């Protein structure tokens, strides 16, 4: 009997699903909800300061006790951001934002009891619930916008925070003056609850989220397990194992992104705690004039947030991505702010001083949305939430100690002017290191290829 050789086994290249379609209308609806989410977030943070005077008068507490209530907000802020980020791969971003906003509403209610322990408990809960807000809402946005379209949504998300502060001040002050300070807390609780209802109706994980990609593949695969569409009849493919979290966090792009955020948040911590005081004590501005100057800094910051990330996105769509589009932009923003801060103690003309204040405390803001963009570019979607949590927790660390450090330097110097000069020069040095390393280390194209990122 003749033996015929078997025909060669025909192999076929694994079929991979097409990239998901970009739903512009739904993406911008989600963006609008995220901007509103961030506005409420920053209104929640600012309400205690706006109500401070009548609150202290009614409760007969001193400024130290008020400071204890205020600082309790940050006790769990970074910790919760880190923990939720690490666990975010297991949860829907829609659910995470819904739970956070619901907790914000609950956290305002202890103000009705109006005792120091109740207020501390409320601020502790609020800080824990708001710690993951910025990173997880950005993670939500990136589920709806493809890599080449994330710069402007990132800027609008960060801009929502600035807009929230600007809108909250007059509105909440009206409640405090006309209806009592508790009414402002109740108004914010109702606002958070209303946002939850709308988000429950319209919120959804986007097509670029890890959950959506797993669903499109047929299942939620473990690393290195089959994951493509047995439901649509195509041959299953094997998903490449996701890199370990430690490898992602130690990549040049992620390290550089964290440092740019660290430098930016250092400047933000100085300005939020000390800029109004500095303008009045050292530049001899009245309180009202100082507030106008602070508002002008915020306007310049918002303009930069709306323009620079949009230019970065345009470069990417024209095929000119890479270090110039991402790393150089955010590193340079921190460097420019640091340089202005270093020059500020030596300026003598009022116009020069105010110009340096504007540049020092506005230019750095560009790094905040862009550091999320560069991190997302090199991290697989399945790892994006945990990495964002770690990046946000480390990048915002200056808020925990820089205000105290600045005050300590001012108190310990021979004069206030000398103390501010030392604090500003130290801040400039830190920002210079952060900006320079970011410019050198951030290389999204290289790291995306090595780590399996979206590019």
CSV table of C-alpha atoms in Angstrom, one decimal:
chain,number,residue,atom,x,y,z
A,1,UNK,CA,0.0,0.0,0.0
A,2,UNK,CA,1.4,3.3,-1.1
A,3,UNK,CA,1.9,5.8,1.7
A,4,UNK,CA,1.1,9.3,0.6
A,5,UNK,CA,2.7,12.1,2.7
A,6,UNK,CA,0.3,14.4,4.5
A,7,UNK,CA,-0.1,17.8,2.9
A,8,UNK,CA,1.7,20.5,4.8
A,9,UNK,CA,-0.3,22.0,7.6
A,10,UNK,CA,-1.6,25.3,6.5
A,11,UNK,CA,-1.0,28.0,9.0
A,12,UNK,CA,-2.8,31.3,9.1
A,13,UNK,CA,-1.7,34.5,10.7
A,14,UNK,CA,-3.6,35.3,13.8
A,15,UNK,CA,-6.4,37.7,13.2
A,16,UNK,CA,-6.5,40.8,15.4
A,17,UNK,CA,-9.5,42.9,15.8
A,18,UNK,CA,-9.6,46.3,14.1
A,19,UNK,CA,-9.1,49.3,16.3
A,20,UNK,CA,-12.3,50.5,17.9
A,21,UNK,CA,-14.2,53.3,16.2
A,22,UNK,CA,-13.9,56.7,17.7
A,23,UNK,CA,-17.4,57.9,18.9
A,24,UNK,CA,-16.8,61.6,19.0
A,25,UNK,CA,-20.3,62.6,20.3
A,26,UNK,CA,-20.3,60.1,23.2
A,27,UNK,CA,-16.6,60.8,24.0
A,28,UNK,CA,-17.3,64.5,24.4
A,29,UNK,CA,-20.4,63.8,26.5
A,30,UNK,CA,-18.2,61.7,28.8
A,31,UNK,CA,-15.6,64.5,28.8
A,32,UNK,CA,-18.3,67.1,29.8
A,33,UNK,CA,-19.3,64.8,32.7
A,34,UNK,CA,-15.7,64.4,33.8
A,35,UNK,CA,-15.1,68.2,33.7
A,36,UNK,CA,-18.2,68.6,35.9
A,37,UNK,CA,-16.8,65.9,38.1
A,38,UNK,CA,-13.6,67.8,38.6
A,39,UNK,CA,-15.4,71.1,39.1
A,40,UNK,CA,-17.3,69.5,42.0
A,41,UNK,CA,-14.1,68.0,43.3
A,42,UNK,CA,-12.4,71.3,43.6
A,43,UNK,CA,-15.5,73.0,45.0
A,44,UNK,CA,-15.5,70.4,47.7
A,45,UNK,CA,-11.9,71.2,48.6
A,46,UNK,CA,-12.5,75.0,48.7
A,47,UNK,CA,-15.7,75.1,50.7
A,48,UNK,CA,-14.1,74.8,54.1
A,49,UNK,CA,-11.8,77.7,53.5
A,50,UNK,CA,-14.6,79.9,52.3
A,51,UNK,CA,-16.6,79.0,55.4
A,52,UNK,CA,-13.7,79.3,57.8
A,53,UNK,CA,-14.5,82.6,59.5
A,54,UNK,CA,-18.2,82.0,60.4
A,55,UNK,CA,-17.3,78.4,61.2
A,56,UNK,CA,-14.6,79.4,63.7
A,57,UNK,CA,-16.8,82.1,65.2
A,58,UNK,CA,-19.7,79.7,65.8
A,59,UNK,CA,-17.6,76.8,67.1
A,60,UNK,CA,-15.3,79.1,69.1
A,61,UNK,CA,-12.2,77.4,67.8
A,62,UNK,CA,-8.7,78.8,67.2
A,63,UNK,CA,-6.8,78.8,64.0
A,64,UNK,CA,-4.7,75.8,65.1
A,65,UNK,CA,-7.8,73.7,65.5
A,66,UNK,CA,-9.2,75.0,62.2
A,67,UNK,CA,-5.8,74.0,60.6
A,68,UNK,CA,-6.2,70.5,62.0
A,69,UNK,CA,-9.6,70.2,60.4
A,70,UNK,CA,-8.3,71.5,57.1
A,71,UNK,CA,-5.1,69.3,57.0
A,72,UNK,CA,-7.1,66.2,57.9
A,73,UNK,CA,-8.2,66.2,54.3
A,74,UNK,CA,-4.7,65.0,53.1
A,75,UNK,CA,-4.2,62.2,55.6
A,76,UNK,CA,-5.7,59.5,53.3
A,77,UNK,CA,-5.6,61.5,50.0
A,78,UNK,CA,-2.4,59.9,48.5
A,79,UNK,CA,-2.9,56.5,50.1
A,80,UNK,CA,-6.4,56.1,48.7
A,81,UNK,CA,-5.2,57.3,45.3
A,82,UNK,CA,-2.5,54.7,45.3
A,83,UNK,CA,-4.7,51.8,46.6
A,84,UNK,CA,-7.6,52.5,44.2
A,85,UNK,CA,-5.1,52.9,41.3
A,86,UNK,CA,-3.6,49.5,42.0
A,87,UNK,CA,-7.0,47.8,42.2
A,88,UNK,CA,-8.5,49.7,39.3
A,89,UNK,CA,-7.8,46.9,36.8
A,90,UNK,CA,-10.5,44.9,38.5
A,91,UNK,CA,-13.2,47.5,38.5
A,92,UNK,CA,-15.2,49.4,36.0
A,93,UNK,CA,-14.2,53.1,35.7
A,94,UNK,CA,-17.9,54.0,35.5
A,95,UNK,CA,-18.5,52.4,38.9
A,96,UNK,CA,-15.4,53.9,40.5
A,97,UNK,CA,-16.4,57.5,39.6
A,98,UNK,CA,-20.0,56.8,40.7
A,99,UNK,CA,-18.9,55.5,44.1
A,100,UNK,CA,-16.4,58.4,44.6
A,101,UNK,CA,-19.0,61.1,43.9
A,102,UNK,CA,-21.5,59.4,46.2
A,103,UNK,CA,-19.0,59.5,49.0
A,104,UNK,CA,-18.4,63.2,48.3
A,105,UNK,CA,-22.0,63.8,49.0
A,106,UNK,CA,-21.9,61.8,52.2
A,107,UNK,CA,-18.7,63.5,53.4
A,108,UNK,CA,-20.4,67.0,53.4
A,109,UNK,CA,-23.2,65.9,55.8
A,110,UNK,CA,-21.1,66.0,59.0
A,111,UNK,CA,-21.1,69.7,58.7
A,112,UNK,CA,-24.7,69.6,59.8
A,113,UNK,CA,-23.5,68.3,63.2
A,114,UNK,CA,-21.0,71.1,63.4
A,115,UNK,CA,-18.5,69.6,65.9
A,116,UNK,CA,-14.7,69.4,65.5
A,117,UNK,CA,-14.7,65.5,65.5
A,118,UNK,CA,-17.6,65.5,62.9
A,119,UNK,CA,-15.8,68.0,60.6
A,120,UNK,CA,-12.5,66.0,60.9
A,121,UNK,CA,-14.4,62.8,60.0
A,122,UNK,CA,-16.0,64.5,57.0
A,123,UNK,CA,-12.7,65.8,55.7
A,124,UNK,CA,-11.0,62.4,56.2
A,125,UNK,CA,-13.7,60.7,54.2
A,126,UNK,CA,-13.6,63.5,51.6
A,127,UNK,CA,-9.9,63.2,51.2
A,128,UNK,CA,-10.0,59.4,50.9
A,129,UNK,CA,-12.8,59.7,48.2
A,130,UNK,CA,-11.1,62.5,46.3
A,131,UNK,CA,-7.6,61.0,46.3
A,132,UNK,CA,-8.2,58.8,43.2
A,133,UNK,CA,-10.4,61.4,41.5
A,134,UNK,CA,-7.9,63.0,39.1
A,135,UNK,CA,-6.2,59.8,38.0
A,136,UNK,CA,-9.3,57.7,37.6
A,137,UNK,CA,-11.3,60.4,35.8
A,138,UNK,CA,-8.3,60.7,33.4
A,139,UNK,CA,-8.3,56.9,33.1
A,140,UNK,CA,-12.0,57.1,32.2
A,141,UNK,CA,-11.3,59.7,29.5
A,142,UNK,CA,-8.6,57.6,27.9
A,143,UNK,CA,-11.1,54.8,27.5
A,144,UNK,CA,-13.0,57.1,25.1
A,145,UNK,CA,-10.2,59.0,23.3
A,146,UNK,CA,-7.6,57.3,21.1
A,147,UNK,CA,-3.9,58.1,21.7
A,148,UNK,CA,-3.7,60.9,19.2
A,149,UNK,CA,-6.6,62.8,20.6
A,150,UNK,CA,-5.9,62.8,24.4
A,151,UNK,CA,-4.0,66.1,24.8
A,152,UNK,CA,-7.0,68.5,24.7
A,153,UNK,CA,-9.3,66.2,26.8
A,154,UNK,CA,-6.5,65.9,29.4
A,155,UNK,CA,-6.2,69.7,29.5
A,156,UNK,CA,-9.9,70.2,29.8
A,157,UNK,CA,-10.1,67.7,32.7
A,158,UNK,CA,-7.3,69.7,34.5
A,159,UNK,CA,-9.0,72.9,33.5
A,160,UNK,CA,-12.2,71.7,35.1
A,161,UNK,CA,-10.4,71.9,38.4
A,162,UNK,CA,-9.4,75.5,37.9
A,163,UNK,CA,-12.9,76.3,36.6
A,164,UNK,CA,-14.4,74.7,39.7
A,165,UNK,CA,-12.4,76.9,42.0
A,166,UNK,CA,-13.4,80.0,40.0
A,167,UNK,CA,-17.1,79.2,39.9
A,168,UNK,CA,-17.3,77.9,43.5
A,169,UNK,CA,-15.9,80.9,45.2
A,170,UNK,CA,-18.8,83.4,44.4
A,171,UNK,CA,-21.6,80.8,44.4
A,172,UNK,CA,-20.7,79.2,47.7
A,173,UNK,CA,-19.9,82.6,49.3
A,174,UNK,CA,-23.5,83.6,48.4
A,175,UNK,CA,-24.8,80.6,50.2
A,176,UNK,CA,-22.6,81.2,53.2
A,177,UNK,CA,-23.5,84.9,53.5
A,178,UNK,CA,-27.2,84.6,52.8
A,179,UNK,CA,-28.2,81.1,54.1
A,180,UNK,CA,-25.4,80.3,56.6
A,181,UNK,CA,-22.2,78.3,56.2
A,182,UNK,CA,-23.9,74.9,56.5
A,183,UNK,CA,-25.9,75.6,53.4
A,184,UNK,CA,-22.8,75.6,51.3
A,185,UNK,CA,-22.0,72.0,52.4
A,186,UNK,CA,-25.6,70.9,51.8
A,187,UNK,CA,-25.5,72.5,48.3
A,188,UNK,CA,-22.4,70.5,47.4
A,189,UNK,CA,-23.9,67.3,48.8
A,190,UNK,CA,-27.0,67.8,46.5
A,191,UNK,CA,-24.7,68.7,43.6
A,192,UNK,CA,-22.7,65.5,44.0
A,193,UNK,CA,-25.8,63.4,44.3
A,194,UNK,CA,-27.3,65.0,41.1
A,195,UNK,CA,-24.1,64.3,39.2
A,196,UNK,CA,-24.3,60.6,40.3
A,197,UNK,CA,-27.8,60.4,38.9
A,198,UNK,CA,-26.8,61.7,35.5
A,199,UNK,CA,-23.6,59.6,35.4
A,200,UNK,CA,-25.6,56.5,36.3
A,201,UNK,CA,-27.6,57.2,33.1
A,202,UNK,CA,-24.9,58.2,30.7
A,203,UNK,CA,-21.6,56.8,32.1
A,204,UNK,CA,-20.0,53.9,30.4
A,205,UNK,CA,-16.5,52.3,30.0
A,206,UNK,CA,-15.1,53.5,26.7
A,207,UNK,CA,-14.0,51.4,23.7
A,208,UNK,CA,-10.3,52.1,24.5
A,209,UNK,CA,-10.6,50.8,28.0
A,210,UNK,CA,-9.1,47.5,29.1
A,211,UNK,CA,-12.6,46.1,29.8
A,212,UNK,CA,-13.9,47.0,26.4
A,213,UNK,CA,-10.8,45.5,24.7
A,214,UNK,CA,-11.3,42.2,26.6
A,215,UNK,CA,-15.0,42.2,25.7
A,216,UNK,CA,-14.2,42.7,22.0
A,217,UNK,CA,-11.6,39.9,22.3
A,218,UNK,CA,-14.2,37.4,23.6
A,219,UNK,CA,-13.2,37.3,27.2
A,220,UNK,CA,-11.1,38.9,29.9
A,221,UNK,CA,-7.8,37.1,29.4
A,222,UNK,CA,-5.1,36.5,31.9
A,223,UNK,CA,-1.6,37.3,30.8
A,224,UNK,CA,-0.6,35.0,28.1
A,225,UNK,CA,-3.9,33.2,27.6
A,226,UNK,CA,-6.2,33.0,24.6
A,227,UNK,CA,-8.2,36.2,24.2
A,228,UNK,CA,-9.6,36.8,20.7
A,229,UNK,CA,-13.0,36.2,19.3
A,230,UNK,CA,-14.1,32.8,19.3
A,231,UNK,CA,-17.6,34.2,19.2
A,232,UNK,CA,-17.1,35.7,15.7
A,233,UNK,CA,-15.5,32.6,14.2
A,234,UNK,CA,-11.9,33.9,13.9
A,235,UNK,CA,-9.0,31.9,15.0
A,236,UNK,CA,-8.1,32.8,18.6
A,237,UNK,CA,-4.8,34.6,19.2
A,238,UNK,CA,-2.7,34.7,22.3
A,239,UNK,CA,-2.4,37.9,24.1
A,240,UNK,CA,1.2,39.0,24.9
A,241,UNK,CA,1.7,38.9,28.7
A,242,UNK,CA,1.5,42.4,30.2
A,243,UNK,CA,4.8,43.7,31.6
A,244,UNK,CA,5.2,43.6,35.4
A,245,UNK,CA,4.1,46.8,37.1
A,246,UNK,CA,7.6,47.4,38.4
A,247,UNK,CA,9.0,47.4,34.8
A,248,UNK,CA,6.4,49.9,33.7
A,249,UNK,CA,7.0,52.2,36.6
A,250,UNK,CA,10.7,52.2,36.1
A,251,UNK,CA,10.6,53.0,32.4
A,252,UNK,CA,12.2,56.2,31.4
A,253,UNK,CA,9.0,57.8,30.2
A,254,UNK,CA,7.0,57.0,33.4
A,255,UNK,CA,9.8,58.2,35.6
A,256,UNK,CA,10.2,61.4,33.6
A,257,UNK,CA,6.4,61.9,33.7
A,258,UNK,CA,6.3,61.5,37.5
A,259,UNK,CA,9.1,64.0,37.9
A,260,UNK,CA,7.5,66.6,35.7
A,261,UNK,CA,4.3,66.2,37.7
A,262,UNK,CA,6.3,66.4,41.0
A,263,UNK,CA,7.9,69.6,39.9
A,264,UNK,CA,4.6,71.0,38.8
A,265,UNK,CA,2.8,70.1,42.0
A,266,UNK,CA,5.7,71.6,44.0
A,267,UNK,CA,5.0,75.0,42.4
A,268,UNK,CA,1.2,74.4,42.8
A,269,UNK,CA,1.7,73.7,46.6
A,270,UNK,CA,3.7,76.9,47.0
A,271,UNK,CA,1.2,79.1,45.1
A,272,UNK,CA,-1.9,77.7,46.8
A,273,UNK,CA,-0.6,78.1,50.3
A,274,UNK,CA,1.7,81.1,50.1
A,275,UNK,CA,1.1,83.2,46.9
A,276,UNK,CA,-1.7,85.5,48.3
A,277,UNK,CA,0.4,86.0,51.5
A,278,UNK,CA,3.5,86.8,49.6
A,279,UNK,CA,1.8,89.3,47.3
A,280,UNK,CA,0.4,91.2,50.3
A,281,UNK,CA,3.4,90.9,52.6
A,282,UNK,CA,6.3,91.3,50.2
A,283,UNK,CA,4.8,93.2,47.2
A,284,UNK,CA,2.6,95.4,49.3
A,285,UNK,CA,-0.6,94.6,47.4
A,286,UNK,CA,-4.0,95.0,49.1
A,287,UNK,CA,-6.1,91.9,49.6
A,288,UNK,CA,-8.3,92.7,46.7
A,289,UNK,CA,-5.4,93.5,44.3
A,290,UNK,CA,-3.7,90.3,45.4
A,291,UNK,CA,-6.8,88.3,44.5
A,292,UNK,CA,-6.9,89.9,41.1
A,293,UNK,CA,-3.3,88.9,40.6
A,294,UNK,CA,-4.0,85.3,41.6
A,295,UNK,CA,-7.0,85.3,39.2
A,296,UNK,CA,-4.7,86.5,36.4
A,297,UNK,CA,-2.3,83.7,37.1
A,298,UNK,CA,-5.2,81.2,36.9
A,299,UNK,CA,-6.3,82.7,33.6
A,300,UNK,CA,-2.8,82.4,32.1
A,301,UNK,CA,-2.6,78.8,33.4
A,302,UNK,CA,-6.0,78.0,31.8
A,303,UNK,CA,-4.9,79.5,28.5
A,304,UNK,CA,-1.8,77.5,28.4
A,305,UNK,CA,-3.7,74.3,29.3
A,306,UNK,CA,-6.1,74.9,26.4
A,307,UNK,CA,-3.3,75.7,23.9
A,308,UNK,CA,-0.2,73.7,24.4
A,309,UNK,CA,-1.8,70.2,24.7
A,310,UNK,CA,-3.8,71.0,21.6
A,311,UNK,CA,-0.6,71.8,19.7
A,312,UNK,CA,0.9,68.5,21.0
A,313,UNK,CA,-2.2,66.6,19.7
A,314,UNK,CA,-1.8,68.3,16.3
A,315,UNK,CA,1.8,67.3,16.0
A,316,UNK,CA,0.8,63.7,16.7
A,317,UNK,CA,-1.9,63.6,14.1
A,318,UNK,CA,0.6,64.9,11.6
A,319,UNK,CA,3.1,62.2,12.5
A,320,UNK,CA,5.5,64.3,14.5
A,321,UNK,CA,5.1,62.6,17.9
A,322,UNK,CA,7.9,61.7,20.3
A,323,UNK,CA,10.1,63.7,22.7
A,324,UNK,CA,9.5,67.1,21.1
A,325,UNK,CA,5.7,66.6,21.3
A,326,UNK,CA,5.6,65.2,24.8
A,327,UNK,CA,8.7,65.1,26.9
A,328,UNK,CA,10.2,68.4,25.9
A,329,UNK,CA,6.9,70.2,26.2
A,330,UNK,CA,6.2,69.2,29.8
A,331,UNK,CA,9.9,69.3,31.0
A,332,UNK,CA,10.3,72.8,29.5
A,333,UNK,CA,7.1,74.0,31.2
A,334,UNK,CA,8.5,73.0,34.6
A,335,UNK,CA,12.0,74.4,33.8
A,336,UNK,CA,10.5,77.8,32.7
A,337,UNK,CA,8.5,78.0,35.9
A,338,UNK,CA,11.5,77.2,38.0
A,339,UNK,CA,13.6,79.8,36.2
A,340,UNK,CA,11.0,82.5,36.8
A,341,UNK,CA,10.8,81.5,40.5
A,342,UNK,CA,14.6,81.7,40.8
A,343,UNK,CA,14.7,85.2,39.3
A,344,UNK,CA,11.8,86.5,41.4
A,345,UNK,CA,13.7,87.3,44.7
A,346,UNK,CA,16.2,89.5,42.6
A,347,UNK,CA,13.6,91.5,40.7
A,348,UNK,CA,13.1,95.1,41.9
A,349,UNK,CA,10.5,96.6,39.5
A,350,UNK,CA,6.9,95.8,40.4
A,351,UNK,CA,6.0,95.0,36.8
A,352,UNK,CA,8.9,92.5,36.5
A,353,UNK,CA,7.9,90.9,39.8
A,354,UNK,CA,4.3,90.4,38.8
A,355,UNK,CA,5.4,89.1,35.4
A,356,UNK,CA,7.7,86.6,37.0
A,357,UNK,CA,4.9,85.5,39.5
A,358,UNK,CA,2.6,84.9,36.5
A,359,UNK,CA,5.2,82.7,34.7
A,360,UNK,CA,6.4,80.9,37.8
A,361,UNK,CA,3.0,79.8,38.9
A,362,UNK,CA,1.2,79.3,35.6
A,363,UNK,CA,3.6,77.7,33.1
A,364,UNK,CA,4.1,74.6,35.1
A,365,UNK,CA,0.5,73.6,34.7
A,366,UNK,CA,1.1,72.3,31.2
A,367,UNK,CA,3.0,69.4,32.7
A,368,UNK,CA,-0.1,68.0,34.6
A,369,UNK,CA,-2.2,66.8,31.6
A,370,UNK,CA,0.8,66.0,29.5
A,371,UNK,CA,2.3,63.6,32.1
A,372,UNK,CA,-0.8,61.5,31.9
A,373,UNK,CA,-0.6,61.5,28.1
A,374,UNK,CA,3.0,60.3,28.1
A,375,UNK,CA,2.3,57.7,30.7
A,376,UNK,CA,-0.7,56.3,28.9
A,377,UNK,CA,1.3,56.1,25.6
A,378,UNK,CA,3.7,53.5,27.0
A,379,UNK,CA,1.4,51.5,29.3
A,380,UNK,CA,-0.9,48.8,28.0
A,381,UNK,CA,-4.6,49.6,28.6
A,382,UNK,CA,-4.9,46.7,31.1
A,383,UNK,CA,-2.2,48.3,33.3
A,384,UNK,CA,-3.2,52.0,32.8
A,385,UNK,CA,-5.3,52.3,36.0
A,386,UNK,CA,-2.8,50.9,38.4
A,387,UNK,CA,0.0,52.9,36.9
A,388,UNK,CA,-2.0,56.1,36.9
A,389,UNK,CA,-2.7,55.5,40.6
A,390,UNK,CA,1.0,55.2,41.4
A,391,UNK,CA,1.9,58.2,39.2
A,392,UNK,CA,-0.8,60.4,40.8
A,393,UNK,CA,0.2,59.4,44.3
A,394,UNK,CA,3.9,60.1,43.8
A,395,UNK,CA,3.4,63.2,41.6
A,396,UNK,CA,1.2,65.0,44.2
A,397,UNK,CA,3.4,64.3,47.2
A,398,UNK,CA,4.6,67.9,47.4
A,399,UNK,CA,1.2,69.0,48.6
A,400,UNK,CA,1.8,67.1,51.8
A,401,UNK,CA,4.9,68.9,53.0
A,402,UNK,CA,5.8,71.9,50.8
A,403,UNK,CA,3.5,74.4,52.5
A,404,UNK,CA,4.9,73.5,55.9
A,405,UNK,CA,8.5,73.5,54.6
A,406,UNK,CA,8.0,77.0,53.0
A,407,UNK,CA,6.5,78.4,56.2
A,408,UNK,CA,9.4,76.8,58.3
A,409,UNK,CA,12.0,78.5,56.0
A,410,UNK,CA,10.3,81.9,56.2
A,411,UNK,CA,10.0,81.7,60.0
A,412,UNK,CA,13.6,80.6,60.5
A,413,UNK,CA,15.2,83.2,58.3
A,414,UNK,CA,16.7,86.5,59.4
A,415,UNK,CA,13.8,88.3,57.6
A,416,UNK,CA,10.7,87.3,55.7
A,417,UNK,CA,12.2,88.5,52.5
A,418,UNK,CA,15.2,86.2,53.0
A,419,UNK,CA,13.0,83.3,54.0
A,420,UNK,CA,10.9,83.6,50.8
A,421,UNK,CA,14.1,84.0,48.7
A,422,UNK,CA,15.5,80.7,50.2
A,423,UNK,CA,12.2,78.9,49.7
A,424,UNK,CA,11.8,80.1,46.1
A,425,UNK,CA,15.4,79.2,45.2
A,426,UNK,CA,15.0,75.7,46.8
A,427,UNK,CA,11.8,75.3,44.8
A,428,UNK,CA,13.5,76.4,41.6
A,429,UNK,CA,16.3,73.9,42.1
A,430,UNK,CA,13.9,71.0,42.6
A,431,UNK,CA,11.9,72.1,39.6
A,432,UNK,CA,15.0,72.5,37.4
A,433,UNK,CA,16.1,68.9,38.2
A,434,UNK,CA,12.6,67.5,37.6
A,435,UNK,CA,12.2,69.4,34.3
A,436,UNK,CA,15.6,68.5,33.0
A,437,UNK,CA,15.3,64.8,33.8
A,438,UNK,CA,11.8,64.8,32.2
A,439,UNK,CA,13.1,66.2,29.0
A,440,UNK,CA,15.9,63.6,28.8
A,441,UNK,CA,14.0,60.5,30.0
A,442,UNK,CA,10.6,60.8,28.3
A,443,UNK,CA,10.7,58.8,25.0
A,444,UNK,CA,7.2,57.5,24.4
A,445,UNK,CA,7.9,55.9,21.0
A,446,UNK,CA,10.9,53.8,22.3
A,447,UNK,CA,9.1,52.8,25.6
A,448,UNK,CA,5.8,52.0,23.9
A,449,UNK,CA,7.5,49.5,21.6
A,450,UNK,CA,9.3,47.9,24.5
A,451,UNK,CA,6.3,47.7,26.8
A,452,UNK,CA,3.4,47.1,24.5
A,453,UNK,CA,1.9,50.5,25.0
A,454,UNK,CA,-0.6,52.2,22.8
A,455,UNK,CA,1.9,54.7,21.4
